[in-house]
Each structure stands twice: as structure tokens, then as C-alpha cells.
Coordinates of C-alpha atoms in Angstrom, one line a residue:
M1 CA -18.2 -8.0 2.3
N2 CA -19.3 -5.5 0.1
T3 CA -18.4 -1.6 1.2
P4 CA -20.5 1.2 0.0
K5 CA -18.9 3.1 -2.5
H6 CA -18.5 6.3 -1.5
P7 CA -18.9 9.4 -4.0
K8 CA -15.3 11.3 -5.2
I9 CA -14.2 14.4 -3.8
V10 CA -13.6 16.6 -7.2
L11 CA -12.0 20.5 -6.4
L12 CA -14.0 22.6 -8.2
K13 CA -13.6 26.6 -9.4
G14 CA -15.0 28.7 -12.3
N15 CA -16.6 32.0 -13.2
G16 CA -20.6 30.6 -13.4
P17 CA -23.5 29.4 -11.1
I18 CA -23.4 25.5 -10.9
T19 CA -25.6 23.1 -8.9
I20 CA -23.6 20.5 -7.2
N21 CA -25.5 18.0 -5.1
S22 CA -28.7 19.9 -5.3
E23 CA -27.1 23.1 -3.9
M24 CA -26.8 26.0 -6.3
M25 CA -23.5 28.4 -5.8
E26 CA -22.0 31.0 -8.1
L27 CA -18.0 29.4 -8.6
I28 CA -16.9 33.2 -8.9
A29 CA -17.4 33.9 -5.5
I30 CA -15.6 30.8 -3.8
T31 CA -12.9 31.5 -6.4
L32 CA -12.2 34.6 -5.9
S33 CA -12.2 34.0 -2.0
H34 CA -10.9 30.7 -1.6
G35 CA -9.6 29.7 -5.1
M36 CA -12.1 26.5 -5.3
I37 CA -13.7 24.4 -3.3
G38 CA -14.2 20.6 -2.3
L39 CA -16.9 18.4 -2.4
P40 CA -18.0 15.2 -3.3
L41 CA -19.4 14.4 -6.3
K42 CA -22.8 13.1 -6.2
D43 CA -24.5 15.5 -9.2
L44 CA -23.3 18.4 -10.8
R45 CA -25.0 21.0 -13.3
A46 CA -23.7 23.8 -15.0
E47 CA -23.5 25.3 -18.6
K48 CA -19.6 24.2 -19.6
V49 CA -17.3 21.7 -17.3
Y50 CA -13.6 21.5 -18.3
I51 CA -12.2 18.6 -16.4
V52 CA -8.5 19.3 -15.7
D53 CA -6.4 15.7 -15.3
D54 CA -3.1 18.0 -13.4
M55 CA -3.3 19.6 -9.8
Q56 CA -1.0 22.1 -11.7
R57 CA -2.9 23.0 -14.2
F58 CA -6.0 23.0 -12.4
W59 CA -4.6 25.6 -10.7
D60 CA -3.4 27.9 -13.7
I61 CA -6.1 26.6 -16.3
H62 CA -8.6 30.2 -15.3
K63 CA -5.0 31.8 -17.2
Q64 CA -5.4 30.0 -20.5
I65 CA -9.3 29.3 -20.7
K66 CA -11.3 32.8 -20.2
D67 CA -14.8 31.1 -21.4
K68 CA -17.6 32.5 -18.7
P69 CA -19.4 31.0 -17.9
C70 CA -17.6 27.8 -16.7
C71 CA -16.5 25.2 -14.1
F72 CA -13.4 24.2 -14.1
L73 CA -13.2 20.3 -12.0
Y74 CA -10.4 18.2 -10.9
C75 CA -10.3 14.6 -9.1
E76 CA -7.2 13.3 -8.2
Q77 CA -8.5 9.8 -8.6
G78 CA -9.6 10.5 -12.2
L79 CA -13.5 10.1 -13.0
D80 CA -14.9 7.0 -14.4
E81 CA -17.8 6.7 -16.6
A82 CA -20.1 6.7 -13.6
D83 CA -18.6 9.4 -12.7
L84 CA -19.1 11.8 -15.9
Q85 CA -23.0 10.4 -15.7
R86 CA -23.3 12.1 -12.7
I87 CA -22.6 15.9 -14.6
T88 CA -24.9 17.3 -17.3
A89 CA -23.9 20.3 -19.0
E90 CA -23.9 21.3 -22.5
T91 CA -20.3 21.4 -23.1
I92 CA -17.9 18.9 -21.1
E93 CA -14.2 19.0 -22.5
H94 CA -11.2 17.1 -20.7
V95 CA -8.3 19.6 -21.0

């Protein structure tokens, strides 16, 4: 029996506007109030996305990278090619 593939949960924080799962939001307000937000990755649009592979680095990455606007993304399970196809950005970097 085939089990449906669910989207991976990603953690997001940053300082710019994004559209995630067809909903627009301003990351700076979420980051300042809550530290980050966790959502299923169905689709993500942002100007600049930094994919962070280490949870500890994810918490501190804003101290090293001060680009504006940008979105920092962390996924516990890692991202495969299908996940990366769900991200639309001018720049996508692994850090």
C-alpha cells in the first residue's frame, strides 16, 4: 500500500516578506515575536533563501548574515530535489 507523501516541516526566520503555502507573511515580525515559525513546505517564495543544515547554526545565523531581505530555512530531515523545486527565490544558498 502506498502511503501519501506529506510535505516536510521547515523552520523559517528572517527579515523579509515571503509567501509560504500561498500565504504572504512578514518574517521580521514573526522572528522578533517568536524566534521562528514551523510550517509544511508546499511552496515558498522569497527574494533570498539561506538553507541552514545545522539547528544550532540556524538559531545564530542572523548574527553572521545580515542581508535584507532574506529567509533562513532549516529542515530536520534535510531537503531533497523535490523539496528544492518548491522554493522560488532569486538566490538560494546552503550555509
